[in-house]
């Protein structure tokens, strides 16, 4: 058994740590401007001007079953979709707002189709819900609000009429709908808090945190409606899930006070922004995509990889190609991901490789990011391996222990050395994996 113990939290996290790989979906009105999901903030767009995206939203090619099929083929086991992003637009039907997809040309509840389709593919269902709302009349202007640069007097005048307490009630109503109308929901992904964001040059703008969201009540409501649901930490109260964003942690995340290992999930993008971005050219390479997944699992984490569908409702060719990279690799190599975690400390990854180990401790996976010539030398592994094979085709890899013979230089000897013989030609697998069956 793995010797790593994760901090216990109120939600059910066991399935999550087993499944390891999920799809993030950022879809909203910002798919129309197609130049970042924060566009309303970045270009300081007032409601009247943002309205054109609502008026022209017509996702005629939306087919959630197709998304679900691609997610499943990529090896993803769960999904988290934006029910509402910072812009405030709701992708689901709600009795508490008119600013929702059912009132656009879409004419239907887009979240319902997502839930039904992903569930039909056997995937677990997550809802992303933005605590931030740049459309709601009670949401006060703050340092990241589109109207933050209005003159101080105007901001103060507007804010005096806004009521965050009413807004918090609105959020609870929305969360109540989301957690009541769609069956079992596995993850609630709140985004995000910024209580310390208070610009020195504009002291009248203050960030928001748990007091503003009334997080305790909000979370209690969610737990009452969906016992066992996993909730992330971004409502400014620690819950089940730590969520490093757009960087790869270099070690397993730990609880700040207790030092315990925590359940964590890196959220990452294919190209940098979360919503559909037409002109972005910073798409990650196939090798990097696999590397991010393997590296995450090798540190005991999950990967939530994002797609930003177009405003017409499909995944563009770049997103499809990126998902295909995962599909091709996972088809044969998912055994090194599902139910796997960080390798026991006694196993140190040889250079150019990353290790994962099955939760029961019986198998070790060596991911060859730099394919070596002829042999892989593994110091520290002698006497521990019963059988070795390539994972993708279960072809045996012969090994010797304690010594490597070199044609002209004699022999390298080391008591703890395991030497795996590899074919000179790298197999037709982006990142080949060696599966080691360990001795009991
Ligand atoms: C950030 C951004 C946001 C994105 C989220 C995903 O907090 O505000 O656009 O939805 O990260 O983690």
Coordinates of N, CA, C and O in Angstrom, one line a residue, residues 158-319:
X158 N -22.4 54.7 -6.7 CA -23.0 53.5 -7.2 C -23.0 52.4 -6.1 O -24.0 51.7 -5.9
X159 N -21.8 52.3 -5.4 CA -21.7 51.3 -4.4 C -22.7 51.5 -3.3 O -23.1 50.5 -2.7
X160 N -23.0 52.7 -3.0 CA -23.9 53.0 -1.9 C -25.3 52.3 -2.1 O -26.0 51.9 -1.2
X161 N -25.6 52.2 -3.4 CA -26.9 51.6 -3.7 C -26.8 50.0 -3.9 O -27.8 49.4 -4.1
X162 N -25.7 49.5 -3.8 CA -25.5 48.1 -4.0 C -25.4 47.4 -2.7 O -25.0 48.0 -1.7
X163 N -25.9 46.1 -2.6 CA -26.0 45.5 -1.4 C -25.5 44.0 -1.5 O -26.1 43.1 -2.0
X164 N -24.3 43.8 -1.0 CA -23.6 42.5 -1.1 C -24.4 41.4 -0.3 O -24.2 40.3 -0.6
X165 N -25.1 41.8 0.7 CA -25.9 40.8 1.4 C -27.0 40.3 0.5 O -27.2 39.0 0.5
X166 N -27.6 41.2 -0.2 CA -28.6 40.7 -1.2 C -28.0 39.8 -2.2 O -28.5 38.8 -2.7
X167 N -26.8 40.2 -2.6 CA -26.0 39.4 -3.6 C -25.7 38.0 -3.1 O -25.9 37.0 -3.8
X168 N -25.3 37.9 -1.9 CA -25.0 36.6 -1.3 C -26.2 35.7 -1.2 O -26.1 34.5 -1.5
X169 N -27.3 36.3 -1.0 CA -28.6 35.6 -1.0 C -28.9 35.1 -2.4 O -29.3 33.9 -2.6
X170 N -28.6 35.9 -3.4 CA -28.8 35.6 -4.8 C -27.9 34.3 -5.1 O -28.3 33.4 -5.8
X171 N -26.7 34.4 -4.7 CA -25.8 33.2 -4.9 C -26.3 32.0 -4.3 O -26.2 30.9 -4.9
X172 N -26.8 32.1 -3.1 CA -27.3 30.9 -2.4 C -28.5 30.3 -3.2 O -28.7 29.1 -3.4
X173 N -29.3 31.3 -3.7 CA -30.5 30.8 -4.5 C -30.0 30.0 -5.8 O -30.5 29.0 -6.2
X174 N -29.0 30.6 -6.4 CA -28.4 29.9 -7.6 C -27.8 28.6 -7.3 O -28.1 27.6 -8.0
X175 N -27.1 28.5 -6.2 CA -26.4 27.3 -5.9 C -27.5 26.3 -5.5 O -27.4 25.1 -5.8
X176 N -28.5 26.7 -4.8 CA -29.6 25.9 -4.5 C -30.2 25.2 -5.7 O -30.5 24.0 -5.8
X177 N -30.4 26.1 -6.8 CA -31.0 25.5 -8.0 C -30.0 24.5 -8.6 O -30.5 23.4 -9.1
X178 N -28.8 24.9 -8.7 CA -27.8 24.0 -9.3 C -27.7 22.6 -8.6 O -27.5 21.6 -9.2
X179 N -27.8 22.7 -7.3 CA -27.6 21.4 -6.5 C -28.9 20.7 -6.3 O -28.9 19.7 -5.6
X180 N -30.0 21.2 -6.8 CA -31.3 20.6 -6.6 C -31.8 20.0 -7.9 O -32.4 19.0 -8.0
X181 N -31.6 20.7 -9.0 CA -32.3 20.4 -10.3 C -31.5 19.4 -11.2 O -32.1 19.1 -12.3
X182 N -30.3 19.0 -10.9 CA -29.6 18.2 -11.9 C -29.1 16.9 -11.3 O -28.1 16.4 -11.8
X183 N -29.7 16.4 -10.3 CA -29.3 15.1 -9.8 C -28.0 15.2 -9.0 O -27.6 16.3 -8.5
X184 N -27.3 14.1 -8.9 CA -26.1 14.1 -8.1 C -24.9 14.9 -8.7 O -24.6 14.7 -9.8
X185 N -24.4 15.9 -7.9 CA -23.3 16.7 -8.4 C -22.1 16.3 -7.5 O -22.2 16.3 -6.3
X186 N -21.0 16.1 -8.2 CA -19.8 15.5 -7.5 C -18.8 16.6 -7.0 O -18.1 16.4 -6.0
X187 N -18.8 17.7 -7.8 CA -17.8 18.8 -7.4 C -18.5 20.1 -7.6 O -19.2 20.4 -8.5
X188 N -18.2 21.0 -6.6 CA -18.6 22.4 -6.7 C -17.3 23.2 -6.6 O -16.6 23.1 -5.7
X189 N -17.1 23.9 -7.7 CA -15.8 24.6 -7.9 C -16.1 26.1 -7.9 O -16.4 26.7 -8.9
X190 N -16.0 26.7 -6.7 CA -16.1 28.2 -6.6 C -14.9 28.9 -7.1 O -13.8 28.4 -6.9
X191 N -15.1 30.1 -7.6 CA -14.0 30.9 -8.1 C -14.3 32.4 -7.9 O -15.4 32.8 -8.4
X192 N -13.6 33.2 -7.4 CA -12.5 33.1 -6.4 C -12.5 34.2 -5.5 O -13.3 35.2 -5.6
X193 N -11.6 34.3 -4.5 CA -11.6 35.3 -3.5 C -10.3 36.1 -3.6 O -9.3 35.6 -4.0
X194 N -10.4 37.4 -3.2 CA -9.3 38.3 -3.3 C -9.4 39.4 -2.2 O -9.3 40.6 -2.5
X195 N -9.5 38.9 -0.9 CA -9.7 39.9 0.2 C -8.6 40.9 0.3 O -8.8 42.0 0.9
X196 N -7.4 40.5 -0.1 CA -6.2 41.4 0.1 C -5.9 42.3 -1.0 O -4.9 43.0 -1.0
X197 N -6.7 42.2 -2.1 CA -6.5 43.1 -3.2 C -7.1 44.5 -2.9 O -8.3 44.7 -3.2
X198 N -6.3 45.4 -2.4 CA -6.7 46.7 -2.1 C -5.7 47.7 -2.6 O -4.7 47.9 -1.9
X199 N -5.9 48.2 -3.8 CA -4.8 49.0 -4.4 C -4.5 50.3 -3.6 O -5.4 51.0 -3.1
X200 N -3.2 50.5 -3.4 CA -2.7 51.6 -2.5 C -3.2 53.0 -3.1 O -3.6 53.9 -2.3
X201 N -3.2 53.1 -4.4 CA -3.6 54.4 -5.0 C -5.1 54.6 -5.1 O -5.6 55.7 -5.4
X202 N -5.9 53.5 -4.8 CA -7.4 53.7 -4.8 C -8.0 53.0 -3.6 O -8.6 51.9 -3.7
X203 N -7.8 53.5 -2.5 CA -8.2 52.9 -1.2 C -9.7 52.7 -1.1 O -10.2 51.9 -0.3
X204 N -10.5 53.3 -2.0 CA -11.9 53.1 -2.0 C -12.4 51.8 -2.7 O -13.5 51.4 -2.6
X205 N -11.4 51.1 -3.3 CA -11.7 49.8 -3.9 C -11.2 48.7 -3.0 O -10.0 48.7 -2.8
X206 N -12.1 47.9 -2.6 CA -11.6 46.8 -1.7 C -12.0 45.4 -2.3 O -13.1 45.2 -2.8
X207 N -11.1 44.4 -2.1 CA -11.3 43.1 -2.6 C -12.4 42.4 -1.8 O -13.0 42.9 -0.8
X208 N -12.7 41.1 -2.2 CA -13.8 40.4 -1.6 C -13.3 39.0 -1.1 O -12.5 38.4 -1.7
X209 N -13.9 38.6 0.0 CA -13.6 37.3 0.5 C -14.8 36.7 1.2 O -16.0 37.0 0.9
X210 N -14.5 35.8 2.2 CA -15.6 35.0 2.8 C -16.7 35.8 3.4 O -17.9 35.3 3.4
X211 N -16.4 36.9 3.9 CA -17.5 37.8 4.6 C -18.4 38.2 3.5 O -19.6 38.3 3.7
X212 N -17.9 38.6 2.4 CA -18.7 39.2 1.3 C -19.6 38.0 0.7 O -20.8 38.3 0.4
X213 N -19.0 36.9 0.5 CA -19.7 35.8 -0.1 C -20.7 35.1 0.9 O -21.5 34.3 0.5
X214 N -20.4 35.4 2.2 CA -21.1 34.7 3.3 C -20.8 33.2 3.0 O -21.7 32.3 3.0
X215 N -19.6 32.9 2.9 CA -19.1 31.5 2.5 C -19.6 30.4 3.4 O -19.9 29.3 2.9
X216 N -19.6 30.7 4.7 CA -20.0 29.6 5.6 C -21.4 29.1 5.3 O -21.6 27.9 5.2
X217 N -22.3 30.1 5.1 CA -23.7 29.7 4.8 C -23.8 29.0 3.5 O -24.5 28.1 3.3
X218 N -23.1 29.6 2.5 CA -23.1 29.1 1.2 C -22.6 27.6 1.1 O -23.3 26.7 0.5
X219 N -21.6 27.3 1.8 CA -21.0 26.0 1.9 C -21.9 25.0 2.7 O -22.1 23.9 2.3
X220 N -22.4 25.5 3.8 CA -23.3 24.7 4.5 C -24.5 24.3 3.7 O -25.0 23.1 3.7
X221 N -25.0 25.2 2.9 CA -26.2 24.9 2.0 C -25.8 23.8 1.0 O -26.5 22.9 0.8
X222 N -24.6 24.0 0.4 CA -24.2 23.0 -0.6 C -24.0 21.6 0.1 O -24.5 20.6 -0.5
X223 N -23.5 21.6 1.3 CA -23.3 20.3 1.9 C -24.6 19.6 2.3 O -24.8 18.4 2.3
X224 N -25.6 20.5 2.7 CA -26.9 20.0 3.0 C -27.6 19.4 1.8 O -28.2 18.3 1.9
X225 N -27.5 20.1 0.7 CA -28.1 19.6 -0.5 C -27.5 18.4 -1.2 O -28.1 17.6 -1.8
X226 N -26.1 18.3 -1.1 CA -25.4 17.3 -1.7 C -24.3 16.7 -0.8 O -23.1 17.0 -0.9
X227 N -24.7 15.9 0.1 CA -23.7 15.3 1.1 C -22.7 14.6 0.3 O -23.0 13.9 -0.7
X228 N -21.5 14.7 0.6 CA -20.4 14.0 -0.1 C -19.8 14.8 -1.2 O -18.7 14.5 -1.7
X229 N -20.4 16.0 -1.6 CA -19.9 16.8 -2.7 C -18.5 17.3 -2.3 O -18.2 17.5 -1.1
X230 N -17.6 17.4 -3.3 CA -16.3 18.0 -3.1 C -16.4 19.5 -3.4 O -17.0 19.9 -4.4
X231 N -15.8 20.3 -2.5 CA -15.8 21.7 -2.7 C -14.4 22.2 -2.7 O -13.5 21.7 -1.9
X232 N -14.1 23.2 -3.6 CA -12.7 23.7 -3.6 C -12.5 24.8 -2.6 O -13.4 25.1 -1.8
X233 N -11.3 25.3 -2.5 CA -10.9 26.2 -1.4 C -11.1 27.7 -1.8 O -10.7 28.5 -1.0
X234 N -11.7 28.0 -2.9 CA -11.6 29.4 -3.4 C -12.7 30.3 -2.8 O -12.7 31.5 -3.2
X235 N -13.6 29.7 -2.0 CA -14.5 30.6 -1.3 C -13.9 31.2 -0.1 O -14.6 31.7 0.8
X236 N -12.6 31.1 0.0 CA -11.9 31.7 1.1 C -12.1 30.9 2.4 O -11.9 31.5 3.5
X237 N -12.5 29.7 2.4 CA -12.5 28.8 3.5 C -12.0 27.4 3.0 O -12.5 26.9 2.0
X238 N -11.1 26.9 3.7 CA -10.5 25.6 3.3 C -11.6 24.5 3.3 O -12.4 24.4 4.2
X239 N -11.6 23.8 2.2 CA -12.6 22.7 2.1 C -11.9 21.4 1.7 O -11.0 21.0 2.4
X240 N -12.3 20.8 0.6 CA -11.7 19.5 0.2 C -10.5 19.6 -0.8 O -9.7 18.7 -0.9
X241 N -10.5 20.7 -1.5 CA -9.6 20.7 -2.7 C -8.8 21.9 -2.8 O -9.3 23.0 -2.8
X242 N -7.4 21.7 -3.0 CA -6.5 22.7 -3.2 C -6.3 22.8 -4.8 O -6.1 21.8 -5.4
X243 N -6.2 24.1 -5.3 CA -6.3 24.2 -6.7 C -5.2 25.1 -7.4 O -5.5 26.2 -7.8
X244 N -4.0 24.6 -7.4 CA -3.0 25.4 -8.1 C -3.3 25.7 -9.5 O -3.8 24.7 -10.2
X245 N -3.2 26.9 -10.0 CA -3.6 27.3 -11.3 C -2.5 27.7 -12.2 O -1.7 28.5 -11.9
X246 N -2.4 27.1 -13.4 CA -1.5 27.5 -14.4 C 0.0 27.5 -14.0 O 0.8 28.3 -14.4
X247 N 0.3 26.6 -13.1 CA 1.7 26.2 -12.8 C 1.8 24.8 -12.3 O 0.8 24.3 -11.8
X248 N 2.9 24.2 -12.5 CA 3.0 22.8 -12.0 C 3.8 22.8 -10.7 O 5.0 23.1 -10.6
X249 N 3.1 22.4 -9.6 CA 3.8 22.3 -8.3 C 5.0 21.4 -8.4 O 5.0 20.5 -9.2
X250 N 6.0 21.6 -7.6 CA 7.2 20.8 -7.6 C 7.2 19.8 -6.5 O 8.1 19.0 -6.4
X251 N 6.2 19.8 -5.7 CA 6.1 18.8 -4.7 C 4.6 18.7 -4.3 O 3.8 19.5 -4.6
X252 N 4.3 17.6 -3.6 CA 2.9 17.3 -3.2 C 2.4 18.5 -2.3 O 3.2 18.8 -1.3
X253 N 1.3 19.1 -2.5 CA 0.9 20.2 -1.7 C 0.6 19.8 -0.3 O 0.0 18.7 -0.1
X254 N 0.9 20.6 0.6 CA 0.7 20.3 2.0 C -0.2 21.4 2.7 O -0.2 22.6 2.3
X255 N -0.8 21.0 3.7 CA -1.6 21.9 4.5 C -0.7 22.9 5.2 O 0.3 22.5 5.8
X256 N -1.0 24.2 5.2 CA -0.1 25.2 5.7 C 0.2 25.0 7.2 O 1.3 25.2 7.6
X257 N -0.8 24.8 8.0 CA -0.6 24.6 9.4 C -0.2 23.2 9.9 O 0.8 23.1 10.6
X258 N -0.9 22.2 9.4 CA -0.6 20.9 9.9 C 0.5 20.1 9.2 O 1.0 19.1 9.7
X259 N 0.8 20.6 8.0 CA 1.8 19.9 7.2 C 1.3 18.6 6.5 O 2.0 17.9 5.8
X260 N 0.0 18.3 6.7 CA -0.6 17.1 6.1 C -0.6 17.2 4.5 O -0.8 18.3 4.0
X261 N -0.5 16.1 3.9 CA -0.7 16.1 2.4 C -2.1 16.4 2.1 O -3.0 15.9 2.8
X262 N -2.4 17.1 1.1 CA -3.8 17.5 0.8 C -4.2 16.9 -0.6 O -3.4 16.6 -1.4
X263 N -5.5 16.9 -0.9 CA -6.0 16.5 -2.2 C -5.9 17.8 -3.1 O -6.4 18.8 -2.7
X264 N -5.2 17.6 -4.1 CA -5.0 18.8 -5.0 C -5.2 18.5 -6.5 O -5.1 17.4 -6.9
X265 N -5.5 19.6 -7.2 CA -5.8 19.4 -8.6 C -5.2 20.7 -9.3 O -5.6 21.8 -9.0
X266 N -4.3 20.4 -10.2 CA -3.7 21.5 -11.0 C -4.7 21.8 -12.1 O -5.2 20.9 -12.8
X267 N -5.1 23.1 -12.3 CA -6.0 23.4 -13.5 C -5.1 24.1 -14.5 O -4.3 25.0 -14.2
X268 N -5.2 23.6 -15.7 CA -4.3 24.1 -16.8 C -5.1 24.3 -18.1 O -6.2 23.8 -18.3
X269 N -4.5 25.1 -18.9 CA -5.1 25.4 -20.2 C -4.2 24.8 -21.4 O -3.0 24.6 -21.2
X270 N -4.9 24.7 -22.5 CA -4.1 24.3 -23.7 C -3.3 25.5 -24.3 O -2.2 25.3 -24.8
X271 N -3.8 26.7 -24.1 CA -3.1 27.8 -24.8 C -3.0 29.1 -24.0 O -2.4 30.0 -24.4
X272 N -3.4 29.1 -22.7 CA -3.2 30.3 -21.9 C -4.5 30.9 -21.3 O -4.6 31.1 -20.1
X273 N -5.5 31.1 -22.2 CA -6.7 31.7 -21.6 C -7.7 30.5 -21.5 O -7.5 29.4 -22.0
X274 N -8.8 30.8 -20.7 CA -9.7 29.7 -20.4 C -10.9 29.7 -21.4 O -11.3 28.6 -21.9
X275 N -11.4 30.9 -21.7 CA -12.4 30.9 -22.7 C -11.8 30.8 -24.1 O -10.6 30.9 -24.3
X276 N -12.7 30.6 -25.1 CA -12.2 30.5 -26.5 C -11.4 31.7 -26.9 O -11.9 32.8 -26.8
X277 N -10.2 31.5 -27.3 CA -9.4 32.7 -27.7 C -8.9 32.4 -29.2 O -8.0 31.6 -29.4
X278 N -9.5 33.1 -30.1 CA -9.2 32.8 -31.5 C -7.7 33.0 -31.9 O -7.2 32.1 -32.6
X279 N -7.1 34.1 -31.4 CA -5.8 34.4 -31.9 C -4.6 34.0 -31.1 O -3.5 34.3 -31.4
X280 N -4.9 33.2 -30.1 CA -3.8 32.8 -29.2 C -2.9 31.7 -30.0 O -3.5 30.8 -30.6
X281 N -1.6 31.9 -29.9 CA -0.8 31.0 -30.6 C 0.1 30.1 -29.7 O 1.0 29.4 -30.1
X282 N -0.1 30.3 -28.4 CA 0.7 29.7 -27.4 C 0.2 28.3 -27.0 O 0.1 27.9 -25.8
X283 N -0.2 27.5 -28.0 CA -0.7 26.1 -27.7 C 0.4 25.2 -27.2 O 1.5 25.2 -27.9
X284 N 0.2 24.5 -26.2 CA 1.2 23.6 -25.7 C 1.5 22.4 -26.6 O 0.6 21.9 -27.3
X285 N 2.7 22.0 -26.6 CA 3.1 20.9 -27.5 C 2.5 19.5 -26.9 O 2.3 19.4 -25.7
X286 N 2.4 18.6 -27.8 CA 1.9 17.3 -27.4 C 2.7 16.7 -26.2 O 2.1 16.2 -25.2
X287 N 4.0 16.8 -26.3 CA 4.8 16.2 -25.3 C 4.6 16.9 -23.9 O 4.5 16.3 -22.9
X288 N 4.4 18.2 -24.0 CA 4.2 19.0 -22.7 C 2.8 18.6 -22.1 O 2.7 18.5 -20.9
X289 N 1.8 18.3 -23.0 CA 0.5 17.9 -22.4 C 0.6 16.6 -21.6 O 0.1 16.5 -20.5
X290 N 1.4 15.6 -22.2 CA 1.5 14.4 -21.5 C 2.4 14.6 -20.2 O 2.1 14.1 -19.1
X291 N 3.4 15.4 -20.4 CA 4.3 15.7 -19.3 C 3.5 16.3 -18.1 O 3.7 15.9 -16.9
X292 N 2.6 17.2 -18.4 CA 1.8 17.8 -17.3 C 0.9 16.8 -16.5 O 0.8 16.9 -15.3
X293 N 0.4 15.9 -17.3 CA -0.5 14.9 -16.6 C 0.4 14.0 -15.8 O 0.1 13.7 -14.6
X294 N 1.5 13.5 -16.3 CA 2.3 12.5 -15.6 C 3.0 13.2 -14.4 O 3.0 12.6 -13.3
X295 N 3.5 14.4 -14.6 CA 4.1 15.1 -13.5 C 3.2 15.3 -12.3 O 3.5 15.2 -11.2
X296 N 1.9 15.7 -12.7 CA 0.9 15.9 -11.7 C 0.7 14.7 -10.8 O 0.7 14.7 -9.6
X297 N 0.4 13.6 -11.5 CA 0.1 12.3 -10.8 C 1.4 11.9 -10.0 O 1.2 11.3 -9.0
X298 N 2.5 12.1 -10.6 CA 3.8 11.7 -9.9 C 4.0 12.5 -8.6 O 4.8 12.1 -7.8
X299 N 3.2 13.5 -8.4 CA 3.2 14.3 -7.1 C 1.9 14.1 -6.4 O 1.5 15.0 -5.5
X300 N 1.1 13.1 -6.7 CA -0.1 12.8 -5.9 C -1.3 13.7 -6.3 O -2.2 13.8 -5.5
X301 N -1.2 14.4 -7.4 CA -2.3 15.3 -7.7 C -3.2 14.9 -8.9 O -2.9 13.9 -9.6
X302 N -4.2 15.7 -9.2 CA -5.1 15.5 -10.3 C -4.8 16.6 -11.3 O -4.4 17.7 -11.0
X303 N -5.2 16.3 -12.6 CA -5.1 17.4 -13.6 C -6.5 17.7 -14.2 O -7.2 16.8 -14.6
X304 N -6.8 19.0 -14.2 CA -8.1 19.4 -14.7 C -7.7 20.2 -16.0 O -7.2 21.4 -15.8
X305 N -7.8 19.7 -17.1 CA -7.4 20.3 -18.4 C -8.5 21.0 -19.1 O -9.6 20.4 -19.2
X306 N -8.3 22.2 -19.4 CA -9.4 23.1 -19.9 C -9.6 23.1 -21.4 O -8.7 23.1 -22.2
X307 N -10.9 23.1 -21.8 CA -11.3 23.5 -23.2 C -12.1 24.7 -23.2 O -12.9 24.9 -22.2
X308 N -12.0 25.6 -24.2 CA -12.8 26.7 -24.3 C -13.6 26.6 -25.6 O -13.1 27.0 -26.7
X309 N -14.8 26.1 -25.6 CA -15.6 25.9 -26.8 C -15.9 27.2 -27.5 O -16.0 28.3 -26.9
X310 N -16.1 27.2 -28.8 CA -16.4 28.4 -29.6 C -17.8 28.8 -29.3 O -18.6 28.0 -28.7
X311 N -18.2 30.0 -29.8 CA -19.5 30.5 -29.5 C -20.6 29.7 -30.3 O -21.8 29.7 -29.9
X312 N -20.2 29.0 -31.3 CA -21.2 28.2 -32.0 C -21.3 26.8 -31.3 O -22.2 26.0 -31.6
X313 N -20.4 26.6 -30.3 CA -20.7 25.4 -29.4 C -19.9 24.2 -29.7 O -20.1 23.1 -29.2
X314 N -18.8 24.3 -30.6 CA -18.0 23.1 -30.8 C -16.6 23.4 -30.3 O -16.2 24.6 -30.1
X315 N -15.8 22.3 -30.2 CA -14.4 22.4 -29.8 C -13.6 22.6 -31.1 O -13.7 21.8 -32.0
X316 N -12.8 23.7 -31.2 CA -12.2 24.0 -32.5 C -11.0 22.9 -32.8 O -10.7 22.1 -31.9
X317 N -10.5 23.0 -34.0 CA -9.5 21.9 -34.4 C -8.3 21.8 -33.5 O -7.8 20.7 -33.3
X318 N -7.9 23.0 -32.9 CA -6.7 22.9 -32.0 C -7.1 22.2 -30.7 O -6.2 21.4 -30.2
X319 N -8.2 22.4 -30.2 CA -8.6 21.8 -29.0 C -8.8 20.3 -29.2 O -8.4 19.4 -28.4

